[in-house]
Coordinates of C-alpha atoms in Angstrom, one line a residue:
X8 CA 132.2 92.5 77.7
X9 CA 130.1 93.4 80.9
X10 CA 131.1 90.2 82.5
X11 CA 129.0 88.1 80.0
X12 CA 131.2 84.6 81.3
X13 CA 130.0 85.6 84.9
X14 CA 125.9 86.6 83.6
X15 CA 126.1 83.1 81.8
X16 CA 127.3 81.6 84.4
X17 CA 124.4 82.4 86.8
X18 CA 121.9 82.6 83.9
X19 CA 122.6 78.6 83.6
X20 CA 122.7 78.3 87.6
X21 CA 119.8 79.9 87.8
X22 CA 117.9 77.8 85.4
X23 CA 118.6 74.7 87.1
X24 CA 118.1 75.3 90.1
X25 CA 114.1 76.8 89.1
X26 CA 114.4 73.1 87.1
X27 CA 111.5 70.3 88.2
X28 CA 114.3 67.3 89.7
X29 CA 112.2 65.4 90.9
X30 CA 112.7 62.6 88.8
X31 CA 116.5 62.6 89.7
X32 CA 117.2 59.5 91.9
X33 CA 119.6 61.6 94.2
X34 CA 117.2 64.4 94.7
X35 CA 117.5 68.3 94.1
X36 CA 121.2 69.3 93.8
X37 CA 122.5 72.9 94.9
X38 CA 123.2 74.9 91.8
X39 CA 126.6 77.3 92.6
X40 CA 128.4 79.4 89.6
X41 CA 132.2 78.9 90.0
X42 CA 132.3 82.1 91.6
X43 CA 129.4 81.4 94.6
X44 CA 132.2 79.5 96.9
X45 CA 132.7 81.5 100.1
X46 CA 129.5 83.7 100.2
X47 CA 128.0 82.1 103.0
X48 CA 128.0 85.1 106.3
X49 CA 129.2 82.4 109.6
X50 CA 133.4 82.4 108.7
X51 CA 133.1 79.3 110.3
X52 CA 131.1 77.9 106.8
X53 CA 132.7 80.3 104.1
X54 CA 135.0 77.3 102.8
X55 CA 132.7 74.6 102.8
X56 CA 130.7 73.4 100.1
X57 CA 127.3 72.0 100.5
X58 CA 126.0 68.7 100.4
X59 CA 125.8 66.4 97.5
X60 CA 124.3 66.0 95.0
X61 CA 125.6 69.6 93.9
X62 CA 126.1 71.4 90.4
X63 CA 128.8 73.9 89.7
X64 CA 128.5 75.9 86.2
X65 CA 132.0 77.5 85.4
X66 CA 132.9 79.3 82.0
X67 CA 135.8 77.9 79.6
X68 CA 136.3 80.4 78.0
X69 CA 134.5 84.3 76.3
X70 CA 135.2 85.4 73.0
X71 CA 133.9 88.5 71.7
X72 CA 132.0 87.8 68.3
X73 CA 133.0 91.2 66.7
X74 CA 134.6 94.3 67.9
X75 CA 131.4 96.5 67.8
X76 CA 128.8 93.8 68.8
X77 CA 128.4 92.6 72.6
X78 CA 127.5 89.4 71.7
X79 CA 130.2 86.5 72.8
X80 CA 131.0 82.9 72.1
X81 CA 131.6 81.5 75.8
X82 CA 132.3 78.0 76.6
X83 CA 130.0 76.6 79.9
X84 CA 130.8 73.4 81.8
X85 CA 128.4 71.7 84.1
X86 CA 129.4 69.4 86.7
X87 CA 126.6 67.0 88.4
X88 CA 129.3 66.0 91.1
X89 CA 127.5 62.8 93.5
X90 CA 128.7 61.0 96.4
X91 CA 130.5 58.4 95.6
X92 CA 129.4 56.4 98.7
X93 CA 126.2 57.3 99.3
X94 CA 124.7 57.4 95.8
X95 CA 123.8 53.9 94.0
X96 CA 124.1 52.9 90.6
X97 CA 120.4 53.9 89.7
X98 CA 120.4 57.2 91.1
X99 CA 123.7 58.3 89.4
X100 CA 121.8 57.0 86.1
X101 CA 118.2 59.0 86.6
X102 CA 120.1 62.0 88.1
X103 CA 122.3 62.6 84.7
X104 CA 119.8 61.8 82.4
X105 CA 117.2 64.6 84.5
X106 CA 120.2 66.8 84.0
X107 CA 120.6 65.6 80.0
X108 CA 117.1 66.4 79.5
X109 CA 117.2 69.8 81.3
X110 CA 119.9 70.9 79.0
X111 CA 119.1 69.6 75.4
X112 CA 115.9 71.9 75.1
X113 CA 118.7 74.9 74.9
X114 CA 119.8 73.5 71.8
X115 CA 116.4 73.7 70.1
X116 CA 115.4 76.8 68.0
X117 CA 115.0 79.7 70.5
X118 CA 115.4 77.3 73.4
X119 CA 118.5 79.4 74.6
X120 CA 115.9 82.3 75.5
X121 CA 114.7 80.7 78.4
X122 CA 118.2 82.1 80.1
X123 CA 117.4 85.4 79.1
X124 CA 117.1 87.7 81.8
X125 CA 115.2 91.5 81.8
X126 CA 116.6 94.7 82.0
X127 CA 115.1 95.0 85.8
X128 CA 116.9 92.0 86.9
X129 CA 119.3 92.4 90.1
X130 CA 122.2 90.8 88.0
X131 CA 121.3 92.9 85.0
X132 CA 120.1 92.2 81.3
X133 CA 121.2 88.9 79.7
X134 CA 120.4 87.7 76.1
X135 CA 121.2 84.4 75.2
X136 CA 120.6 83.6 71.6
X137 CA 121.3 80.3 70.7
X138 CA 123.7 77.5 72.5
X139 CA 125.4 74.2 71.0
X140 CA 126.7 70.9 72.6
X141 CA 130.4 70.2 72.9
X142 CA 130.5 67.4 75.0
X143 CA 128.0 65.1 77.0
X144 CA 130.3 62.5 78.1
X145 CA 133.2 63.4 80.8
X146 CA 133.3 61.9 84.1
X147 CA 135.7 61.0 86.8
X148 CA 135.8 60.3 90.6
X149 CA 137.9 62.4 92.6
X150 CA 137.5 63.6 96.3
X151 CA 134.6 61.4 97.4
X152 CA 132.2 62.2 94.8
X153 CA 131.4 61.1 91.3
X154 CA 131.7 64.6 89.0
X155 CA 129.8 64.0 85.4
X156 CA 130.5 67.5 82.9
X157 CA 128.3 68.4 80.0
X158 CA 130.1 71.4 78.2
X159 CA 128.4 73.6 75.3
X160 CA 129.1 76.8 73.8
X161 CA 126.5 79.8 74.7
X162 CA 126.3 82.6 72.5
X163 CA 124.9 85.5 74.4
X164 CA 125.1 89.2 75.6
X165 CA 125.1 91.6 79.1
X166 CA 124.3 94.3 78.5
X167 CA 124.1 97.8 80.8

C-alpha cells in the first residue's frame, strides 16, 4: 500500500519533532521512525543512538481498509524513552504530559490533517484522516532509560 506504515511513521516523527517542547522538564528529544537507526555517514556512529530524551515512532501493524481504496488502518507506537539516572521525578512528569498534549489534538475532528503531507513532499503524498487512542499508559525501565508508549490507530493513505 505504498509503504503507508513507513509515510505514517515519519508523518508522526516529523510532527514532533516541528512540536514547541519547551515546557518538557528534560528538554527537546530526538524524534527517529523505527527505521532511522544506522543512517548516520561516520561507520564509527551508524549503531549508536543519540542522546536522551529520545522518541522512536514504530508501526504495529497496516491493514488495508478495502481492496480498491488506499486508505489503511495502521497501528503507531510512541516511545518517550528518558534516562533513568539522569532525569528526576518532575521532568519525567512535564516531559509525558508535553508529549500527552501534543498527541490528543490528533484525535479531535480533522486534527489528524496536521500529518498530512503534499504531493511535492521529498517522502511523497500522505493523507491522514482521522486517528484514535489505544493506549496512554505503558511504561517500563529497561537498558538505562525509562521508555513511556502511547499507541493509537491512524487511518491514512500514500499515495504516488
Amino acid at each position: 500500500m505504498n509503504a503507508v506504515a513507513l509515510r505514517a511513521e515519519l508523518a508522526v516523527a516529523d510532527y514532533l519533532a516541528a512540536a514547541d517542547w519547551s515546557a518538557s522538564g528534560a528538554g527537546t528529544p530526538t524524534c527517529l521512525t523505527s527505521y532511522s537507526r544506522g543512517l548516520y555517514d561516520d561507520p564509527d556512529d551508524q549503531d549508536v543512538m543519540p542522546n536522551f530524551p529520545r522518541l522512536v515512532v514504530s508501526t504495529n501493524s497496516a491493514r488495508p481498509m478495502q481492496r480498491t481504496d488506499l486508505t489503511c488502518e495502521v497501528e503507531i507506537a510512541v516511545e518517550l524513552q528518558l534516562s533513568a539516572d539522569d532525569t528526576d521525578e518532575a521532568a519525567v512528569l512535564t516531559t509525558v504530559q508535553v508529549l500527552d498534549n501534543l498527541i490528543l489534538p490528533l484525535f479531535d475532528d480533522a486534527g489528524a490533517s496536521a500529518l498530512d503531507a503534499a504531493a511535492n513532499d521529498a517522502s511523497g503524498p500522505f493523507t491522514a484522516q482521522f486517528a484514535a487512542p489505544l493506549d496512554f499508559g505503558a511504561s517500563s525501565i529497561s537498558n538505562r532509560s525509562r521508555t513511556f508508549t502511547r499507541t493509537f490507530t491512524l487511518y491514512c493513505s500514500a499515495t504516488l
